[in-house]
Coordinates of C-alpha atoms in Angstrom, one line a residue:
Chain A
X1 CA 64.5 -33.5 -22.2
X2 CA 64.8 -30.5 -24.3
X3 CA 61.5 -28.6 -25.5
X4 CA 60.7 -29.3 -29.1
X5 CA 59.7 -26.4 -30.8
X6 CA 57.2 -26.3 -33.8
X7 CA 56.3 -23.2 -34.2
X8 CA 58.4 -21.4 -36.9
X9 CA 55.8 -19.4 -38.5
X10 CA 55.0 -17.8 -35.1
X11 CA 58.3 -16.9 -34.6
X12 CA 62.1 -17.9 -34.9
X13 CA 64.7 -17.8 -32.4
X14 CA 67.8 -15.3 -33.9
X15 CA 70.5 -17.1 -35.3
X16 CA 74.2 -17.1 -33.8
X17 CA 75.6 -15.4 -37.5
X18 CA 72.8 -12.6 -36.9
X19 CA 73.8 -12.1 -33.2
X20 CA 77.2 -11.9 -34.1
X21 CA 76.5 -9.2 -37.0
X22 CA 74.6 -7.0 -34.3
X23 CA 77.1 -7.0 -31.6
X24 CA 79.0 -4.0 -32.7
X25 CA 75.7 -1.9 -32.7
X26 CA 75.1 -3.0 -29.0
X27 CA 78.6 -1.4 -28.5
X28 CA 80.7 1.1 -30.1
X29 CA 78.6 1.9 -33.1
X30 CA 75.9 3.9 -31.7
X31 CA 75.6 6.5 -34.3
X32 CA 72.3 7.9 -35.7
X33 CA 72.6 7.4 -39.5
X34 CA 71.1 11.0 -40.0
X35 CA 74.1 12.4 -38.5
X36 CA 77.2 14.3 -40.2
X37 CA 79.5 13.1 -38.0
X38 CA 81.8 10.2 -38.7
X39 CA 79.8 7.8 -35.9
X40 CA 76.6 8.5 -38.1
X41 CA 78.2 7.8 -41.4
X42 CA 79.9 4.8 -40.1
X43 CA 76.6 3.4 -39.0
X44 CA 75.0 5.0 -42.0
X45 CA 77.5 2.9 -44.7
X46 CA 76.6 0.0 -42.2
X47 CA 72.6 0.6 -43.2
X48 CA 72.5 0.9 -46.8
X49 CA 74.8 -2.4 -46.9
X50 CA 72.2 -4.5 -45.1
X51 CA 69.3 -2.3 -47.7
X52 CA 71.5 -3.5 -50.2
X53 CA 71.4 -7.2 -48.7
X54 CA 67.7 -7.2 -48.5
X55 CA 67.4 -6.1 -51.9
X56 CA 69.4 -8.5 -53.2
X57 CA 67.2 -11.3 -51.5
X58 CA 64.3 -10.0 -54.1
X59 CA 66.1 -9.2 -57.1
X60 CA 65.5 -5.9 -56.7
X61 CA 67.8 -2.3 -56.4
X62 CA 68.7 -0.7 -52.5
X63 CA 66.3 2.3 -53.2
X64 CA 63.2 0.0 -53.6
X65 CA 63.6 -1.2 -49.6
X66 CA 62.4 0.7 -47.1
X67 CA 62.7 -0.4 -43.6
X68 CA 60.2 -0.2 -41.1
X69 CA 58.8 -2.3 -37.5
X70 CA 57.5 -5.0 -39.3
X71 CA 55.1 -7.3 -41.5
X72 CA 52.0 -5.4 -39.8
X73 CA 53.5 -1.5 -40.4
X74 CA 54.5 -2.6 -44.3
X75 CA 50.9 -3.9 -44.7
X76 CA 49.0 -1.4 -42.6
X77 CA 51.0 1.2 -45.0
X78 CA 50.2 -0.3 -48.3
X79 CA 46.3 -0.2 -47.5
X80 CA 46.6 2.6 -45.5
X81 CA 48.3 4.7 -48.0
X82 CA 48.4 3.3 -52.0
X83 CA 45.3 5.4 -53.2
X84 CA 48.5 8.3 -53.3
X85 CA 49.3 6.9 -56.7
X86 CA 45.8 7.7 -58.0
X87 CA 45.1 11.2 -58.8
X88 CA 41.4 10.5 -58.4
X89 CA 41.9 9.4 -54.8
X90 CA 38.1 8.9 -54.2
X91 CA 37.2 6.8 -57.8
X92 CA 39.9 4.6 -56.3
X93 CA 38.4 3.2 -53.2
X94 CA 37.8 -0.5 -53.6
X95 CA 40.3 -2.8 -52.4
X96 CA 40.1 -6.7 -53.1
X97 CA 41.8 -9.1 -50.6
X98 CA 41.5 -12.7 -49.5
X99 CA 39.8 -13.7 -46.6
X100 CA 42.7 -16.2 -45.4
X101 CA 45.0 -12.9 -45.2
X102 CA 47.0 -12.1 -41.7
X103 CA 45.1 -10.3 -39.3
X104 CA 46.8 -7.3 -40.0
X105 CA 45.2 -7.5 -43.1
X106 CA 41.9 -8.7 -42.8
X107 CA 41.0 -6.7 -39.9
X108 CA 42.5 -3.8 -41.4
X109 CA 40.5 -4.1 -44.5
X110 CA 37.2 -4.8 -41.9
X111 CA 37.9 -1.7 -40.1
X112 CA 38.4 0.4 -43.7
X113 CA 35.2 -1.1 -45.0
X114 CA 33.6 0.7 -42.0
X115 CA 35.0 4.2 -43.0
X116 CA 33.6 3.9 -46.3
X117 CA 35.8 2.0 -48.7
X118 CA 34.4 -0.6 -50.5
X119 CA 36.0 -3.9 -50.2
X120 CA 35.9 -7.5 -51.4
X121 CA 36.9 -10.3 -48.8
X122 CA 38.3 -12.7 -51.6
X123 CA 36.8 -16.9 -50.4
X124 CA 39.2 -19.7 -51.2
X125 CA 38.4 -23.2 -51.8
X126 CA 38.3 -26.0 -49.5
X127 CA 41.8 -27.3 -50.6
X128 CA 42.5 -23.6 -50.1
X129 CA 43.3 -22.5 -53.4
X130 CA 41.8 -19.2 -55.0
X131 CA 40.0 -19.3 -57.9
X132 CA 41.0 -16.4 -60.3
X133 CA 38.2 -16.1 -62.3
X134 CA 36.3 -15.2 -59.0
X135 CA 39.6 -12.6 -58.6
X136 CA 38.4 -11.3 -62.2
X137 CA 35.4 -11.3 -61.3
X138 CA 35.3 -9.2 -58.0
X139 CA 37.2 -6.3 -60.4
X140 CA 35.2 -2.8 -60.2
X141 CA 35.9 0.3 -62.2
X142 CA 37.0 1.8 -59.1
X143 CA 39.4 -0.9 -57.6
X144 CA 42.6 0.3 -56.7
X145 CA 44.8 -2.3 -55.0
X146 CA 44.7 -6.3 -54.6
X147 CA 46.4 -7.5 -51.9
X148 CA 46.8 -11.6 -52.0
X149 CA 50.0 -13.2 -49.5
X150 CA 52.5 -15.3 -51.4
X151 CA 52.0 -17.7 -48.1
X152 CA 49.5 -18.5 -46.1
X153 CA 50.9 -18.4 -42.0
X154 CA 48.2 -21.0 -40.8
X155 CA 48.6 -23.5 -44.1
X156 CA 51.2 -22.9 -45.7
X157 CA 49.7 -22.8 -49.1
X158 CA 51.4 -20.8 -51.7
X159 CA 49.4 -17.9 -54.2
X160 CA 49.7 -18.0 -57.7
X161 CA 51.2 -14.1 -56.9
X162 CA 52.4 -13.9 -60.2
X163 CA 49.1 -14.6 -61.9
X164 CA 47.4 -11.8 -59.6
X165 CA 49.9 -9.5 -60.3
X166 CA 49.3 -10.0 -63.8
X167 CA 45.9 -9.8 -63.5
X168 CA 45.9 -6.6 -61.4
X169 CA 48.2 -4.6 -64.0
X170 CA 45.7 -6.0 -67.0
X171 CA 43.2 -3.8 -65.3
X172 CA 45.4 -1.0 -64.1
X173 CA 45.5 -2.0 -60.3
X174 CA 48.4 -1.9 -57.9
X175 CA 48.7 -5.7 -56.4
X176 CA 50.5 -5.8 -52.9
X177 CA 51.5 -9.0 -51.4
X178 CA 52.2 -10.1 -47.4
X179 CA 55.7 -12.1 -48.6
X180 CA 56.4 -12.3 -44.6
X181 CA 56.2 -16.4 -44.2
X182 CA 57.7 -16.1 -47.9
X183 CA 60.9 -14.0 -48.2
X184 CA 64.0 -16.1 -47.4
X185 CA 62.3 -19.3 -47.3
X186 CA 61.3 -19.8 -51.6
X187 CA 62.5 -18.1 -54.3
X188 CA 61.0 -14.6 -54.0
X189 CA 62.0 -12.5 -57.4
X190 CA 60.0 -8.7 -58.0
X191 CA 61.3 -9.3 -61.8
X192 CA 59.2 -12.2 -62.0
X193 CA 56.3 -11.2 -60.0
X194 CA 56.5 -8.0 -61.1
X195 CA 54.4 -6.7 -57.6
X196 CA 54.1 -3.2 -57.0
X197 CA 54.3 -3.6 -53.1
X198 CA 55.9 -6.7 -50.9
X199 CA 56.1 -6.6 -47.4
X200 CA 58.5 -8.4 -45.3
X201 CA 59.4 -9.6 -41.9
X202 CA 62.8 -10.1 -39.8
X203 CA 61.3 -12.2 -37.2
X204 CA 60.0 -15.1 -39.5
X205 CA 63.9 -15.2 -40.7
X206 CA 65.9 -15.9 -37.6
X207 CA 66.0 -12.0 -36.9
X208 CA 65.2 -9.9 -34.2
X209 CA 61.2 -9.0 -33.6
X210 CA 60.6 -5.1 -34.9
X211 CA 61.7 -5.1 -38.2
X212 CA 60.5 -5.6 -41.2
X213 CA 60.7 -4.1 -44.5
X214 CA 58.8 -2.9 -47.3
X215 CA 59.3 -3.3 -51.4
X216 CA 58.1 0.0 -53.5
X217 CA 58.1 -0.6 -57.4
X218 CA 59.9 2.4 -59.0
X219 CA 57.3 4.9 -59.6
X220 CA 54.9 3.5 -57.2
X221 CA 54.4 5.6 -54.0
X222 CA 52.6 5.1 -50.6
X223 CA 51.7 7.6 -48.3
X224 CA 53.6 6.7 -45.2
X225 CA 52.1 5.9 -41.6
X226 CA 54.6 7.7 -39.6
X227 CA 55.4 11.4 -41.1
X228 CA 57.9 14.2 -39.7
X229 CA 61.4 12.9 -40.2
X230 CA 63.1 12.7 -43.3
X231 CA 64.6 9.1 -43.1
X232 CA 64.5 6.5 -45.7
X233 CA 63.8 9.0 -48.0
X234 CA 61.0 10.6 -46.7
X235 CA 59.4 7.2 -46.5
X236 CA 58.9 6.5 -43.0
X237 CA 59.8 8.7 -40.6
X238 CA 61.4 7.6 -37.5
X239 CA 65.1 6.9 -36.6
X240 CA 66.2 4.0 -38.0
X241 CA 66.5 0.5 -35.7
X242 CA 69.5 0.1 -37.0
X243 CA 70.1 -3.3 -34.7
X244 CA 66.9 -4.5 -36.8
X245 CA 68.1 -3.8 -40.0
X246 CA 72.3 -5.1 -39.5
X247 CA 70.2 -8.0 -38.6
X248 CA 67.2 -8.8 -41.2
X249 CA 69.8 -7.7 -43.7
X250 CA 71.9 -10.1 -42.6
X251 CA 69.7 -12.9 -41.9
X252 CA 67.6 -12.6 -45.4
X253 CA 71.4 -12.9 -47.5
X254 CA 71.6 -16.3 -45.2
X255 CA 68.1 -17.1 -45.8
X256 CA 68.9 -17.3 -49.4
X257 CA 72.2 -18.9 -49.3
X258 CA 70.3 -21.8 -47.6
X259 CA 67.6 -21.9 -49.0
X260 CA 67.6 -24.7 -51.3
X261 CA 69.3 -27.0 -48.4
X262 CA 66.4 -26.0 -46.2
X263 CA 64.3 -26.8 -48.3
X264 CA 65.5 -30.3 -48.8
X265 CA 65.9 -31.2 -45.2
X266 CA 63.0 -29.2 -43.4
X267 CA 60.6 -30.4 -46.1
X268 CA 61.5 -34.2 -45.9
X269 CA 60.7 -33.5 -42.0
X270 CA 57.5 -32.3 -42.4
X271 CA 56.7 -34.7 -45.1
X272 CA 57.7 -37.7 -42.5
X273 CA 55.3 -36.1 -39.6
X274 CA 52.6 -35.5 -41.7
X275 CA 52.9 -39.2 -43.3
X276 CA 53.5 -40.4 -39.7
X277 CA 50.2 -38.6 -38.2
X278 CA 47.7 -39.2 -40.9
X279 CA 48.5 -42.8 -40.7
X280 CA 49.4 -43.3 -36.8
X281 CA 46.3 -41.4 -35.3
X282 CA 42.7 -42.1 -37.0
X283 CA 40.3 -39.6 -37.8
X284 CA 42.7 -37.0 -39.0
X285 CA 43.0 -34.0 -41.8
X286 CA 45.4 -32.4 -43.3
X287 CA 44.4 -28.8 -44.3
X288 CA 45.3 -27.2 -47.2
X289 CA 46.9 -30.8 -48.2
X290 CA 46.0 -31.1 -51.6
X291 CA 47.2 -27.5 -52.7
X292 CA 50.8 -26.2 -53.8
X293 CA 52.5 -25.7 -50.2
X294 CA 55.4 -24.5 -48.4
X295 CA 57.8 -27.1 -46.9
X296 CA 58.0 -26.2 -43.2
X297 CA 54.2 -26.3 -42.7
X298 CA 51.6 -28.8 -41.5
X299 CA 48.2 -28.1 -40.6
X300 CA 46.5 -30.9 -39.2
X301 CA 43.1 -31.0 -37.9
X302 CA 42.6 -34.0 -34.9
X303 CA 38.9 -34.6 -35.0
X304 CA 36.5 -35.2 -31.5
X305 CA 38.9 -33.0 -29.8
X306 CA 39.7 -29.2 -29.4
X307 CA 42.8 -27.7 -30.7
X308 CA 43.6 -25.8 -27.1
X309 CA 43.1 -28.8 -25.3
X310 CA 45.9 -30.4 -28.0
X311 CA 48.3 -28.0 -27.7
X312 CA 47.9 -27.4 -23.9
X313 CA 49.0 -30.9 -23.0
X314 CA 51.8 -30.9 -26.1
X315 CA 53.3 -27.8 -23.9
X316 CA 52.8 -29.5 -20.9
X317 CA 55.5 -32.7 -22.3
X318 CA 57.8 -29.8 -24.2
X319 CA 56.4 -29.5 -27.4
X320 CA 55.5 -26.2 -29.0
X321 CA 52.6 -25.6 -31.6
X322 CA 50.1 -23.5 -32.2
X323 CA 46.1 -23.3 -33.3
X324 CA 44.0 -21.7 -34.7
X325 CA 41.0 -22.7 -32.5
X326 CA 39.1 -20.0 -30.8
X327 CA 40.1 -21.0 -27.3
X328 CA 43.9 -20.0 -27.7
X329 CA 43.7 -16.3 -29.8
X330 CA 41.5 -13.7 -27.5
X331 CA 38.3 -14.4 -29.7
X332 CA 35.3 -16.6 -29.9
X333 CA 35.8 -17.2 -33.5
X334 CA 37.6 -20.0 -35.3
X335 CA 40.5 -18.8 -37.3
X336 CA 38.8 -17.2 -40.4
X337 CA 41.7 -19.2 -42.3
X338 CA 41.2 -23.1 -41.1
X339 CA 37.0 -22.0 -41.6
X340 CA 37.5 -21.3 -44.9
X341 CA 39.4 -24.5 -45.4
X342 CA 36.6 -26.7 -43.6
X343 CA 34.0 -25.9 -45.9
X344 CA 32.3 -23.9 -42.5
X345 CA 32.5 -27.2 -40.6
X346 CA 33.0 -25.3 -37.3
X347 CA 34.3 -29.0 -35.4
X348 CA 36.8 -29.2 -37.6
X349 CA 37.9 -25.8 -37.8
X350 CA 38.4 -26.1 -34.0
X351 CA 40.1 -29.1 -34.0
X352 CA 43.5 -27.8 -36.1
X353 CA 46.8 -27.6 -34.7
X354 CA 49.4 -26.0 -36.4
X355 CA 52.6 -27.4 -36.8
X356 CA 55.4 -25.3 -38.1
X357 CA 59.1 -26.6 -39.1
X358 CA 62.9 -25.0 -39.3
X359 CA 66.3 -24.5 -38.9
X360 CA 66.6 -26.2 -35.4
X361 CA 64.1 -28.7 -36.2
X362 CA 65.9 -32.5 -35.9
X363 CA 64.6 -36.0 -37.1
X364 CA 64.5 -37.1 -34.1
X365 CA 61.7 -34.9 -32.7
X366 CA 59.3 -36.5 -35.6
X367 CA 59.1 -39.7 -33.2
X368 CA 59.0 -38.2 -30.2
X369 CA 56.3 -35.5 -31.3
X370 CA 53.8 -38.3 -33.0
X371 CA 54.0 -40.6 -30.0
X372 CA 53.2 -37.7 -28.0
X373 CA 50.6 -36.7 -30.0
X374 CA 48.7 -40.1 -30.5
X375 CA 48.7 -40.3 -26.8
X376 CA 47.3 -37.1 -26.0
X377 CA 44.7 -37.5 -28.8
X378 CA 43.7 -40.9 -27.2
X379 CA 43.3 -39.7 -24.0
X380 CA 41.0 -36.1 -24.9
X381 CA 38.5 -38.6 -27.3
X382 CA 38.6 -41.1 -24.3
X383 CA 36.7 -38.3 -22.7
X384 CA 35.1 -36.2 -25.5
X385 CA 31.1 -37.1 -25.8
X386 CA 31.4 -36.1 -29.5
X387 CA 34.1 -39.1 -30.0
X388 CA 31.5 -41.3 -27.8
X389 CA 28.8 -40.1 -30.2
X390 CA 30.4 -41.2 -33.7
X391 CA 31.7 -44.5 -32.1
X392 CA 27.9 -45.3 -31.1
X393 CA 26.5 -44.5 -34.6
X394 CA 29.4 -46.8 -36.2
X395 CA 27.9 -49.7 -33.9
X396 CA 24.2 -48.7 -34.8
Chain B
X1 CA 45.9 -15.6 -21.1
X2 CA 46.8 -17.7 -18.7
X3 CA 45.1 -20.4 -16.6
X4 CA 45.9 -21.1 -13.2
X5 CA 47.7 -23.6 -11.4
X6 CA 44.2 -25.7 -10.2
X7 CA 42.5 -24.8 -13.6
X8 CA 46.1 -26.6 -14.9
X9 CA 45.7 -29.6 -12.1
X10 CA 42.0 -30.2 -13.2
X11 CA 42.6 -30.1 -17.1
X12 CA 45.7 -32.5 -16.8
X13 CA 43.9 -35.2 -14.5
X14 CA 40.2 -34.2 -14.4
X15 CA 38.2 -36.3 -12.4
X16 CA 35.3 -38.3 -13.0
X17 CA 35.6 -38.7 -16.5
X18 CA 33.4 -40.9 -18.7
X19 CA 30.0 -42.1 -18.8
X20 CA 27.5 -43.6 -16.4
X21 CA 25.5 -46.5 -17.6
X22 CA 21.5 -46.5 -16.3
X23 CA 22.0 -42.7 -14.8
X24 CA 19.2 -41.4 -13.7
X25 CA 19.4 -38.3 -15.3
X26 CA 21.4 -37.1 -18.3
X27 CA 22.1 -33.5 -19.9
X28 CA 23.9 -31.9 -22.6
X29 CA 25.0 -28.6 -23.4
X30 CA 26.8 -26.6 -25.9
X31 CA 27.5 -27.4 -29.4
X32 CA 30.5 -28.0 -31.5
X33 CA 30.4 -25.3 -33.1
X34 CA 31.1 -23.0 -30.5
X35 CA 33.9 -25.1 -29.2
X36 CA 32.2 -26.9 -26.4
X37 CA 29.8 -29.7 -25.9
X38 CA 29.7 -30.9 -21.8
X39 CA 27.3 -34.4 -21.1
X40 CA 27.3 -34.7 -17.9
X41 CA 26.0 -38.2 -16.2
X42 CA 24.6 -38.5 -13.0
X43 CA 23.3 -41.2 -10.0
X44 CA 20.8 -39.8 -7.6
X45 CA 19.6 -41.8 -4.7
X46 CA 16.9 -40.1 -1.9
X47 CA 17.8 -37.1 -3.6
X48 CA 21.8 -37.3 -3.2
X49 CA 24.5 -37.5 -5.9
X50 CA 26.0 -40.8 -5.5
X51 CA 28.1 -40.2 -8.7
X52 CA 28.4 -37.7 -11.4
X53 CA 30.5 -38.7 -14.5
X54 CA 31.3 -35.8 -17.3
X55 CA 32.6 -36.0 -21.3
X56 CA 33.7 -32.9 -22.6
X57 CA 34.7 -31.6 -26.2
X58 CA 36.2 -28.1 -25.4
X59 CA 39.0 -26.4 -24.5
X60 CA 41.7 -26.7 -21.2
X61 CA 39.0 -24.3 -19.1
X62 CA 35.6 -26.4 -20.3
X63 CA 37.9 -29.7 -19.1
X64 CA 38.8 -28.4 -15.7
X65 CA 35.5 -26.9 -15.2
X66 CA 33.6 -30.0 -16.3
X67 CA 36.2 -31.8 -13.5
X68 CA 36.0 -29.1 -10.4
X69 CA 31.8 -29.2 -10.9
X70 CA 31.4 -32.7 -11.0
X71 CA 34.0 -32.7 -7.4
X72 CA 32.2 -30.1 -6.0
X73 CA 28.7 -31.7 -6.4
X74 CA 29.8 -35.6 -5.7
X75 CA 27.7 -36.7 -2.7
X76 CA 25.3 -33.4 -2.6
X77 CA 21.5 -33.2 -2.2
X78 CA 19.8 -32.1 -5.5
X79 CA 19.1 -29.4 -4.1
X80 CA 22.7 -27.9 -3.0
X81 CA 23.4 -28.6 -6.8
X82 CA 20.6 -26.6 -8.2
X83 CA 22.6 -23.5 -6.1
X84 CA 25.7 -24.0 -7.6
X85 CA 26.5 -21.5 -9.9
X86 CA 29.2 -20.7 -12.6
X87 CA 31.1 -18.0 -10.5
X88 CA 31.4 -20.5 -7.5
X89 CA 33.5 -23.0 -9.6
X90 CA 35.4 -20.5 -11.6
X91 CA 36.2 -18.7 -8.3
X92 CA 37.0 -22.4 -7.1
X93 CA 39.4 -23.0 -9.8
X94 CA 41.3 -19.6 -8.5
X95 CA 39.8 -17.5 -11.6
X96 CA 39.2 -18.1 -15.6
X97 CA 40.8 -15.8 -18.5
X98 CA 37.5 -13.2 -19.0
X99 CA 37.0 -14.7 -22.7
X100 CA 36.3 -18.1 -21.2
X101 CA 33.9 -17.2 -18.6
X102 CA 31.0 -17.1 -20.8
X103 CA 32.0 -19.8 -23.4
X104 CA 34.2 -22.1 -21.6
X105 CA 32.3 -22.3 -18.1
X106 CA 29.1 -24.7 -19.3
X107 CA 29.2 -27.9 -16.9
X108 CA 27.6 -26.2 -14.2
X109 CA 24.4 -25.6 -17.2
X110 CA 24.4 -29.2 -18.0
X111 CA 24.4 -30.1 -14.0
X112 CA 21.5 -28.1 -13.3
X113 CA 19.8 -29.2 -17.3
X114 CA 20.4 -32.7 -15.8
X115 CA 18.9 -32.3 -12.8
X116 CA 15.6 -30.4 -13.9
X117 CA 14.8 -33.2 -16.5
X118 CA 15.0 -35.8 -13.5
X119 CA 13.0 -33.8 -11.5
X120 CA 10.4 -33.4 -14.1
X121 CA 10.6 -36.8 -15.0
X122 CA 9.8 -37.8 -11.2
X123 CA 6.5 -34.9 -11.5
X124 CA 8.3 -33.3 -8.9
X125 CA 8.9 -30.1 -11.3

């Protein structure tokens, strides 16, 4: 039987067209782009064609992209480093961001908070949504960056980006936005938006881990992370990963291609499993179920039992998914996300498994995963004294 | 993190599951909100374990430590049970990743909760 994997938004295997397109830089072209030489202009041509790719994928022009090691390096560097495009660095130190952003994100901000900036942890509803007169509202004089995701990794629920962007720019504030579980999987335009930073991943996209890249408005400027080296245009130092970037460039222009198709046929999956759960296996929530989501995602909360428990056994029988329960991540805490969604119930919030769709995800695992599932909830509430509990208070 | 292959054999068939009907003495620990809630169940007779019975809301390391406590007690004076300590079972189940050994490793509180309520309830306490 082979393993059934759910767990896109972790991360994606790469895909046999992006293999193929990085062969040739396993081999004969080794060449550092910096170099005169005719192996480093070869490879060099090579680059800006995938920078051109990945442009392409946003609507936007080569000399916006900058490539770099991934989602968390492109949003480190926008918080780390927009406050260049304000002459009065030190009126500009308030930053506004969601409290369901990635880690890289969130803890960044927590950390930045403790140096001295002020900052605004942005709540969302219980249906996940964010509410942007609360977004108006949290605007200071001296805010200088919003920084909202277009998608939510845990969810799957999908920002009004466009309205915060608008927002932002009303006020005269640069609005970045963590586009990696977004870029190559909806319809991702900076024309439209109109953000002034977007950062994205390879990883998420069927590329290789360790590259990512980042979107820079013309005129807008960030004081990189890495200094020293003059590569992409004195924007991050560092030679470039040139495997990395053949391969997100190539694997965001297929992203696109297939995007609509995807769309189709991953989202009819998930709508099937999700159908299939909440009305197979009592006492279950969907997270995040009521606002505008993206089609590869289900978050699923299995009440009376602990989300590491559930996905424990579900790797045990070949099935991969992930949770945001304390147990799994190296912390005590609930995911900060599924809390927010479970208006603080604490139970809940460690109860949610996360199920994540794609490419090599097949009908026929929807069976075979809710079977699996119902059985392996059965058998952790045939045991679990808060399951007891609620059974003897329907009888009383 | 990784849990080892007895933490593994414990969590996928833990012993002495469920409840005991007329125990003699009864505990609970934890809360949900932290993840974990152990109620462990327990027969004594002239002061020895007859049987121990456990329900646990928590995660694979609360399961398996619920199962290897209730093992390692089964047939024991009240006594012997009232020594057993946390460690001894973790180090039983061959080690526990360090972020469960404080929030995960609970049944070995509700033994010992369990067993000081039956003592106080006999005015032996």
């Amino acid at each position: 039987m082979p393993r059934i994997y759910l767990d896109y938004n972790a991360t994606t295997p790469i895909r046999p067209e992006v293999r193929d397109a990085i062969v040739p830089f396993l081999n004969e072209l080794f060449g550092n782009p910096s170099s005169r030489h005719l192996e480093g202009r070869h490879v060099k041509t090579k680059m800006e064609a995938a920078r051109a790719q990945v442009a392409a994928a946003i609507g936007t022009d080569p000399e916006r992209i900058v490539f770099n090691a991934g989602a968390t390096e492109g949003n480190v560097t926008v918080l780390r480093g927009y406050h260049i495009n304000y002459k009065e660095k030190k009126a500009r130190n308030h930053l506004i961001v969601s409290t369901v952003e990635h880690p890289c994100i969130y803890e960044t901000a927590k950390k930045m908070a403790n140096e001295g900036y002020e900052v605004t942890f942005l709540p969302v509803n219980s249906e996940g949504n964010l509410d942007l007169d609360t977004l108006s509202a949290a605007i200071k004089e001296n805010t200088g960056l919003i920084s909202v995701m277009t998608v939510n990794n845990e969810t799957g629920v999908i920002y009004p980006v466009k309205e915060i962007a608008k927002i932002a720019h009303d006020r005269g504030i640069l609005f970045h936005t963590d586009a990696a579980q977004a870029a190559g999987k909806i319809p991702f335009d900076v024309k439209e938006i109109e953000p002034d930073f977007v950062t994205m991943s390879g990883h998420k996209i069927y590329a290789p881990k360790g590259i990512g890249a980042l979107y820079i408005k013309k005129g807008r400027r960030l004081e990189p992370l890495l200094t020293g080296g003059h590569q992409e245009n004195n924007r991050r130092a560092g030679t470039e990963n040139i495997i990395g970037i053949i391969a997100m460039g190539k694997a965001l222009e297929l992203a696109v291609q297939e995007m609509a198709n995807d769309r189709e046929r991953i989202g009819a999956l998930r709508d099937e499993f999700e159908q299939r759960v909440l009305t197979e296996i009592p006492h279950t929530k969907r997270n995040g179920g009521a606002a505008n989501r993206i089609y590869t995602t289900s978050n699923i909360s299995f009440r009376f039992v602990e989300g590491e428990a559930v996905q424990l056994k579900l790797d045990y029988h070949g099935i991969a998914v992930s949770t945001g329960s304390a147990c799994s991540s190296g912390t005590l805490d609930p995911s900060h996300v599924i809390m927010a969604l479970c208006n603080g119930d604490e139970e809940e919030a460690h109860s949610s498994i996360r199920f994540s769709f794609g490419k090599y995800s097949r009908k026929e695992e929807v069976p075979v995963v809710v079977s699996r599932l119902a059985e392996i909830i059965a058998q952790l509430r045939g045991f679990s004294p808060l399951y007891d509990k609620f059974l003897q208070q329907q009888k009383g | 993190m990784e849990y080892t292959e007895k933490v593994m054999d414990h969590f996928m068939n833990p012993r002495n599951v469920g409840k005991i009907e007329n125990a003699d003495a009864v505990a609970e620990v934890g809360n949900p909100s932290c993840g974990d809630v152990i109620k462990m169940y327990l027969k004594i007779s002239n002061d020895i374990i007859e049987d121990i019975k456990f329900q646990t809301f928590g995660c694979g390391a609360a399961i398996a430590v619920s199962s290897k406590t209730t093992e390692m007690v089964k047939g024991k004076t009240i006594t012997e049970a009232l020594e057993l300590t946390r460690d001894q079972v973790a180090n039983e189940l061959g080690g526990l990743p360090a972020i469960k050994m404080h929030c995960s490793n609970l049944a070995a509180d509700a033994l010992h909760q369990a067993i000081k309520t039956y003592l106080k309830e006999h005015g032996r306490s």
